[in-house]
JSON list of C-alpha atoms in Angstrom, two decimals:
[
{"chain": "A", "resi": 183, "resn": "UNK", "atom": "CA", "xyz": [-7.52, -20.16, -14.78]},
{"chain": "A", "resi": 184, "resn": "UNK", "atom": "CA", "xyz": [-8.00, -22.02, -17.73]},
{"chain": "A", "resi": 185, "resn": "UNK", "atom": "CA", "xyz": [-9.89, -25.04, -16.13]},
{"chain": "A", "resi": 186, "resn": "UNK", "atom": "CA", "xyz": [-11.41, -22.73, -14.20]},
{"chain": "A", "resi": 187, "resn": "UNK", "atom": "CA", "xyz": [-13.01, -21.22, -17.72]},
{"chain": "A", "resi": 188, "resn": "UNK", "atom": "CA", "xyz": [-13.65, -24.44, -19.13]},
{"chain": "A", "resi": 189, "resn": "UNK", "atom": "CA", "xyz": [-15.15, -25.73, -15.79]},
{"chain": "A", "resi": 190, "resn": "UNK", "atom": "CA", "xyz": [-17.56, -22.47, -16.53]},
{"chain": "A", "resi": 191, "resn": "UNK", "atom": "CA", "xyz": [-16.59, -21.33, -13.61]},
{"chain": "A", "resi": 192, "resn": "UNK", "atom": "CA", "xyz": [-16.61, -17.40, -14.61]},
{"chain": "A", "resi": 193, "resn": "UNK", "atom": "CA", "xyz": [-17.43, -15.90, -10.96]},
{"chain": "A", "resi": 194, "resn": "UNK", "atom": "CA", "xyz": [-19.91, -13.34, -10.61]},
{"chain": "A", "resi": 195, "resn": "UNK", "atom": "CA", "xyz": [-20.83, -13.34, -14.32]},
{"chain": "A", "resi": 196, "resn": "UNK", "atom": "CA", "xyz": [-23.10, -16.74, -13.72]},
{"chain": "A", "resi": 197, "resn": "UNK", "atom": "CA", "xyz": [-22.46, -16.92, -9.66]},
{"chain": "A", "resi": 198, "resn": "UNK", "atom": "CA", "xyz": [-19.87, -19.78, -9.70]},
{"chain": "A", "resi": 199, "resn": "UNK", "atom": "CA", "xyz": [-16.28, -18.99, -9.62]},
{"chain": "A", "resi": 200, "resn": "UNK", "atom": "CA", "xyz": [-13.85, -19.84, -6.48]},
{"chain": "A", "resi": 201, "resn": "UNK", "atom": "CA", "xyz": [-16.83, -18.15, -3.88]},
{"chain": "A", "resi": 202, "resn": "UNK", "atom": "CA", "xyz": [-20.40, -18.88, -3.43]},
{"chain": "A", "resi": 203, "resn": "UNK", "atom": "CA", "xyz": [-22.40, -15.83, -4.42]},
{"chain": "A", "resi": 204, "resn": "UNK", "atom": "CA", "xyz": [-25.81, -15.00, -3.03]},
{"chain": "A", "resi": 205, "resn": "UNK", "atom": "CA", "xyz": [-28.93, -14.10, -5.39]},
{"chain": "A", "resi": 206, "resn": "UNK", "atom": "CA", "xyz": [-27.63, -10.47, -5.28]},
{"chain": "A", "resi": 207, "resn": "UNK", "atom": "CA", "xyz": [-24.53, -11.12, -6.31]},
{"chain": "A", "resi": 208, "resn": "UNK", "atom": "CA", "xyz": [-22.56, -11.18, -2.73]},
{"chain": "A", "resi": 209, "resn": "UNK", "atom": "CA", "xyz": [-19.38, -13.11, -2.90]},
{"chain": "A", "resi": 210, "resn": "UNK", "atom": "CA", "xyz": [-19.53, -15.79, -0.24]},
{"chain": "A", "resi": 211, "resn": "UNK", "atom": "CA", "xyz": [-17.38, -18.55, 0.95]},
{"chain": "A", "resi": 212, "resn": "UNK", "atom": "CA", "xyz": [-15.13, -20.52, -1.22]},
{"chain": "A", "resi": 213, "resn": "UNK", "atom": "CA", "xyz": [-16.94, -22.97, -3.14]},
{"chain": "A", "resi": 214, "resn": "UNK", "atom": "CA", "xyz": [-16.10, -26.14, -1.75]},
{"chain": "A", "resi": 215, "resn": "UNK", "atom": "CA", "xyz": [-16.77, -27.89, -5.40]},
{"chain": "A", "resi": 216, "resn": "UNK", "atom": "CA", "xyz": [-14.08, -25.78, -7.09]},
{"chain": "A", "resi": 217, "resn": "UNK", "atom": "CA", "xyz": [-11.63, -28.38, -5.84]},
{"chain": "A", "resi": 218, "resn": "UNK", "atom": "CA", "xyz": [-12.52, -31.08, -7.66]},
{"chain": "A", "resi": 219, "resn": "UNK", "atom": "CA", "xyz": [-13.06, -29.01, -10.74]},
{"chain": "A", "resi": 220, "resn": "UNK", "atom": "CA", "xyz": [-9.17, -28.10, -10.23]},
{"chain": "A", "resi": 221, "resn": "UNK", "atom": "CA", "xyz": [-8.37, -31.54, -9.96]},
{"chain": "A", "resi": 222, "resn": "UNK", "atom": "CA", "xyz": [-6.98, -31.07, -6.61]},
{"chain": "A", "resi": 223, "resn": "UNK", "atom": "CA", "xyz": [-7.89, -32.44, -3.21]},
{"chain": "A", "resi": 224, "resn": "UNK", "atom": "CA", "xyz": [-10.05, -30.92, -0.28]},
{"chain": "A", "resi": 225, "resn": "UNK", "atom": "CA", "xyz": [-7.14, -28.92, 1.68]},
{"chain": "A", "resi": 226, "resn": "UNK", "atom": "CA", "xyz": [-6.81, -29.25, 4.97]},
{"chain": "A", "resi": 227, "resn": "UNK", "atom": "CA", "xyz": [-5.62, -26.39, 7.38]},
{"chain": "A", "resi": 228, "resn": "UNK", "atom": "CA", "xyz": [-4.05, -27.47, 10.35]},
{"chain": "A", "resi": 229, "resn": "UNK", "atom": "CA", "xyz": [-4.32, -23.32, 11.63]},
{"chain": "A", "resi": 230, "resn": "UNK", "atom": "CA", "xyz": [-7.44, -22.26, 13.65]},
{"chain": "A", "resi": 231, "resn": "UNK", "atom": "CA", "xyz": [-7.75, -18.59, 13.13]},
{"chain": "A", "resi": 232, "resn": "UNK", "atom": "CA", "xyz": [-6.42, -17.75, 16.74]},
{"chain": "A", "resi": 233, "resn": "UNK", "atom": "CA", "xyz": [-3.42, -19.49, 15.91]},
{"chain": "A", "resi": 234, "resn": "UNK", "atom": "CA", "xyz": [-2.96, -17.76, 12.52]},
{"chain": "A", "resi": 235, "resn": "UNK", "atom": "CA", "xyz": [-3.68, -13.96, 14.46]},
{"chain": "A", "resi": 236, "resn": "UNK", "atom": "CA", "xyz": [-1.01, -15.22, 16.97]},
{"chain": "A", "resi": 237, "resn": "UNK", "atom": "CA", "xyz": [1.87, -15.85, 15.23]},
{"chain": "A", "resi": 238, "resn": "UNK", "atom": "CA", "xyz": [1.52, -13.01, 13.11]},
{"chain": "A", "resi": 239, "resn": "UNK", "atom": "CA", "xyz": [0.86, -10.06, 16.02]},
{"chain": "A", "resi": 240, "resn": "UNK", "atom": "CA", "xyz": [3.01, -11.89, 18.34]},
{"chain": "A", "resi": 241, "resn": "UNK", "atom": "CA", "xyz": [6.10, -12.22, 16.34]},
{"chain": "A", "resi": 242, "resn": "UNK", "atom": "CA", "xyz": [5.61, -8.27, 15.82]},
{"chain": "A", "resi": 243, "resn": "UNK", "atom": "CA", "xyz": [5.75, -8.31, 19.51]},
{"chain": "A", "resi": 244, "resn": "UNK", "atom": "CA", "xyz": [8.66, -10.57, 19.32]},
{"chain": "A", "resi": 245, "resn": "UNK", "atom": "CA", "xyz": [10.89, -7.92, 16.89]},
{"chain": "A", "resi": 246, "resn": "UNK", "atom": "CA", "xyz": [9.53, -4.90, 18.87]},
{"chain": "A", "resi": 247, "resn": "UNK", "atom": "CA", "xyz": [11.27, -5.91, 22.14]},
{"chain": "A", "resi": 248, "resn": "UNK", "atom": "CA", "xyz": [14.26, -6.48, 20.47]},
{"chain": "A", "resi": 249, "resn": "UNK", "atom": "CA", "xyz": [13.97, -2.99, 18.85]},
{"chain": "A", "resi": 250, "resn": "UNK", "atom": "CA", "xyz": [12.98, -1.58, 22.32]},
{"chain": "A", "resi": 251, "resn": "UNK", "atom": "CA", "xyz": [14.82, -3.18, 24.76]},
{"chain": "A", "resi": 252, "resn": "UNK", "atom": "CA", "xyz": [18.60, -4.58, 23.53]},
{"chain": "A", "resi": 253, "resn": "UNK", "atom": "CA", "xyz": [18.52, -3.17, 19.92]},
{"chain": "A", "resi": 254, "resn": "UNK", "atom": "CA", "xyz": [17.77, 0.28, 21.20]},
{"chain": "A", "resi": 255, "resn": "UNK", "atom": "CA", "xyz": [16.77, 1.26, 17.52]},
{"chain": "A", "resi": 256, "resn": "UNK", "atom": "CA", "xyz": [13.11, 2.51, 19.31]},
{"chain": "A", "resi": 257, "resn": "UNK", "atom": "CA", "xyz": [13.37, 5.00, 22.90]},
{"chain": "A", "resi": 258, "resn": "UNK", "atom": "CA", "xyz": [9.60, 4.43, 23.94]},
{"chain": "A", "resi": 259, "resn": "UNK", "atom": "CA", "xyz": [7.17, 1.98, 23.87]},
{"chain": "A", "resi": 260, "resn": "UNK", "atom": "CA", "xyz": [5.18, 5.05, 22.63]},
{"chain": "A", "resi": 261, "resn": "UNK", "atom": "CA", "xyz": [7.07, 5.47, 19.48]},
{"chain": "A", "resi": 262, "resn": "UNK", "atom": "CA", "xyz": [6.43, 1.67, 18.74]},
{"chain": "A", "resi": 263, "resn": "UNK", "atom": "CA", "xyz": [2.92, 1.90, 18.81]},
{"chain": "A", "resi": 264, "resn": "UNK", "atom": "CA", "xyz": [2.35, 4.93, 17.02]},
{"chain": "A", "resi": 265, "resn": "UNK", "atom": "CA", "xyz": [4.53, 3.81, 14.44]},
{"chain": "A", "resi": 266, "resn": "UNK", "atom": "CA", "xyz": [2.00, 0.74, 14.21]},
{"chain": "A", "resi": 267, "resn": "UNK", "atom": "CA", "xyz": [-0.72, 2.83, 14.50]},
{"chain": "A", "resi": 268, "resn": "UNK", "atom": "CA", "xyz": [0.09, 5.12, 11.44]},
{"chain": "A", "resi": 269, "resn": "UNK", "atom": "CA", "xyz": [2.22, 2.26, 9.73]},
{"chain": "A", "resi": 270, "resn": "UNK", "atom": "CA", "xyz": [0.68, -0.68, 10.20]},
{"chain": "A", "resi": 271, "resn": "UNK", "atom": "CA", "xyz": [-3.09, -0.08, 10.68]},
{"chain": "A", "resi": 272, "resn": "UNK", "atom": "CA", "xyz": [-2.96, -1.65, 14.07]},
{"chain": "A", "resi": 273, "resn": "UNK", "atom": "CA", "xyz": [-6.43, -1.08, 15.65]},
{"chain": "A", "resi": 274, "resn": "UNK", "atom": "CA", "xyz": [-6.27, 2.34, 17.52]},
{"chain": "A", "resi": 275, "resn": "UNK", "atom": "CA", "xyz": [-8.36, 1.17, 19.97]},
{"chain": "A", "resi": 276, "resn": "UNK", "atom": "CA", "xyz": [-5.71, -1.89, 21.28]},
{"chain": "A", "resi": 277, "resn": "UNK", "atom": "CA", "xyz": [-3.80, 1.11, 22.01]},
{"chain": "A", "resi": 278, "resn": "UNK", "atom": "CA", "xyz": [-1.14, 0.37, 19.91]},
{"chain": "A", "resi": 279, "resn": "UNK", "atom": "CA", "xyz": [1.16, -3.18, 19.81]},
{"chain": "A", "resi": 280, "resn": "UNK", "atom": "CA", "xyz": [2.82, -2.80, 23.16]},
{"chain": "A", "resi": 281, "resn": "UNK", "atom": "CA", "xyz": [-0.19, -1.29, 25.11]},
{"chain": "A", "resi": 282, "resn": "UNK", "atom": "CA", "xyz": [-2.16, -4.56, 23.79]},
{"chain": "A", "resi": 283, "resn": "UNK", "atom": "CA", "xyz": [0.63, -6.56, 24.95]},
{"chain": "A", "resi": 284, "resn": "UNK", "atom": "CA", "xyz": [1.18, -5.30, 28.33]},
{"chain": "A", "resi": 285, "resn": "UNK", "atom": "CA", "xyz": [-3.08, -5.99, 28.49]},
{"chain": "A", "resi": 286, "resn": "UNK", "atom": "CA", "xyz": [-2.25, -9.59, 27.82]},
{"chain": "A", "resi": 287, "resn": "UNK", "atom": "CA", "xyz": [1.11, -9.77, 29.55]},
{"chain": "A", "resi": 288, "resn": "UNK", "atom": "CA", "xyz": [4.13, -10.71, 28.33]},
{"chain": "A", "resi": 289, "resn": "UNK", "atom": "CA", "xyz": [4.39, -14.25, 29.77]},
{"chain": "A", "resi": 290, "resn": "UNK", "atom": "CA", "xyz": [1.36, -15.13, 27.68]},
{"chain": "A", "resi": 291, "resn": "UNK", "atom": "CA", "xyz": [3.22, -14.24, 24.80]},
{"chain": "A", "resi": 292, "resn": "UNK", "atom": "CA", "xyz": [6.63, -15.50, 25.61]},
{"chain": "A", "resi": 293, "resn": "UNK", "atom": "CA", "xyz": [4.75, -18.51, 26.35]},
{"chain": "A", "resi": 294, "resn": "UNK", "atom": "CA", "xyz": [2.71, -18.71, 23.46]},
{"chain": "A", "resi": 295, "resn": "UNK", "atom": "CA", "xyz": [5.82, -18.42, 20.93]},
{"chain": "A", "resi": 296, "resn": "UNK", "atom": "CA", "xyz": [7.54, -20.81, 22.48]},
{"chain": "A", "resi": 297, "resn": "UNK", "atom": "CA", "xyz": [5.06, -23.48, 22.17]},
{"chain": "A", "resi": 298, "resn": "UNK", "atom": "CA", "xyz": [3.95, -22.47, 18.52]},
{"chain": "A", "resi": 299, "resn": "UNK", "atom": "CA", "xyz": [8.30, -22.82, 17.78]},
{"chain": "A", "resi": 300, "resn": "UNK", "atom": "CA", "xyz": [8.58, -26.05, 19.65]},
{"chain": "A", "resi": 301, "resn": "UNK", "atom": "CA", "xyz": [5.10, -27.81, 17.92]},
{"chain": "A", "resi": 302, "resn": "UNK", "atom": "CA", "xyz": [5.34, -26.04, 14.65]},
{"chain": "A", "resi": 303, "resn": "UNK", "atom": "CA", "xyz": [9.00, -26.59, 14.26]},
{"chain": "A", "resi": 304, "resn": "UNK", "atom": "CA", "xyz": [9.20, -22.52, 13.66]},
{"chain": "A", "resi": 305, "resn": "UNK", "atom": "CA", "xyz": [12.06, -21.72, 14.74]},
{"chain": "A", "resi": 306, "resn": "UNK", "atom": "CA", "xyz": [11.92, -17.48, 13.78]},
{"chain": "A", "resi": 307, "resn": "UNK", "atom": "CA", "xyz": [8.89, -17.90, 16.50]},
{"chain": "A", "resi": 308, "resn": "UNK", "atom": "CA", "xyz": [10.93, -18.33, 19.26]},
{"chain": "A", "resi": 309, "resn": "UNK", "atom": "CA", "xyz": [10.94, -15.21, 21.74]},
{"chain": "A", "resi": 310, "resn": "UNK", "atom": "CA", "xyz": [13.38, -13.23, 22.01]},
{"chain": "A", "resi": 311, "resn": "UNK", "atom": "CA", "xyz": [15.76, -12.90, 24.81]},
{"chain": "A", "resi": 312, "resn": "UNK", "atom": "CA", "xyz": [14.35, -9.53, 26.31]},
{"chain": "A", "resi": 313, "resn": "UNK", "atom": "CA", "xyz": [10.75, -10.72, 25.67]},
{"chain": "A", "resi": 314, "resn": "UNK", "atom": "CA", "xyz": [11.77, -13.98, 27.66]},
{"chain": "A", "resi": 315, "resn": "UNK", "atom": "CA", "xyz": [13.24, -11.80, 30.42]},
{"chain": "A", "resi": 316, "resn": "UNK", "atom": "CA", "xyz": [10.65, -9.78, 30.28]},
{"chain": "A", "resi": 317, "resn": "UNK", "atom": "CA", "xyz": [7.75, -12.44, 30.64]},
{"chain": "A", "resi": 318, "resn": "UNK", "atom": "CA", "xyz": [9.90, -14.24, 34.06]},
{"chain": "A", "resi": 319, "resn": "UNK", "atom": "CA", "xyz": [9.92, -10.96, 36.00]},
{"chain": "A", "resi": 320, "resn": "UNK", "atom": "CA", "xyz": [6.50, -10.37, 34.76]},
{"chain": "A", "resi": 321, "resn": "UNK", "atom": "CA", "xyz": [7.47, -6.59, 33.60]},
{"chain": "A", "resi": 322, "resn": "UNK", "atom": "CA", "xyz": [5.75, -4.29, 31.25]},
{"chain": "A", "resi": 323, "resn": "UNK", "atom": "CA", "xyz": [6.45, -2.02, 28.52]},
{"chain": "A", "resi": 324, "resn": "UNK", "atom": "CA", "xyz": [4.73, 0.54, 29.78]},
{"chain": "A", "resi": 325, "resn": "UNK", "atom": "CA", "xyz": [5.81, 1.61, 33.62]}
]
């Protein structure tokens, strides 16, 4: 914060700060120059957003069939995704975690963990055992 002060970097007060800001005073995207006034280097992301969305819904997925399915701790794939609903903030309109995954199917997920385990040597990505069964039989939460 302090090189960020002496930088004058104060943010909205004179529009430069970590954003871009517009005339009106809009915060924008990170300024790109605030890097070098850090003294650090350009990062570099090796995520693309769908990737980042991914691992975080589908390990959610991942926990849930456990819960469901061998844990028991959850009787109904309705309780799960009210429970996100009202919880979480999961977007209503999905129809709750399981109802979006049975939209996707399973062995997409499945699938998709296991790669994003195997490539980004994530281990806690790797699906679950009922998931897994799940995904080969091609079965739904919902009946």
């Amino acid at each position: 914060m302090e090189a960020l002060g002496n930088s004058g970097r104060l943010g909205r007060k004179n529009g430069k700060g970590f954003y871009t800001y517009s005339e009106d005073g809009k915060r924008g995207a990170v300024d790109q120059t605030v890097y070098a006034a850090l003294g650090l280097g350009q990062p570099t992301n090796p995520y693309d957003s769908k990737e980042c969305i991914e691992r975080g819904v589908f390990a959610m997925i991942n926990e849930c069939s456990l819960a469901l399915v061998e844990d028991r701790i959850v009787e109904t794939p309705h309780e799960v995704d009210l429970a996100m609903i009202m919880g979480t903030g999961f977007p209503p309109f999905r129809g709750g975690l399981m109802k979006y995954t049975d939209s996707i199917g399973t062995q997409y997920v499945a699938d998709q963990l296991a790669m994003y385990a195997s490539s980004r040597k994530a281990a806690r990505l790797k699906p679950a055992t009922p998931l897994t069964n799940m995904a080969k039989s091609n079965s739904k939460f919902y009946k």
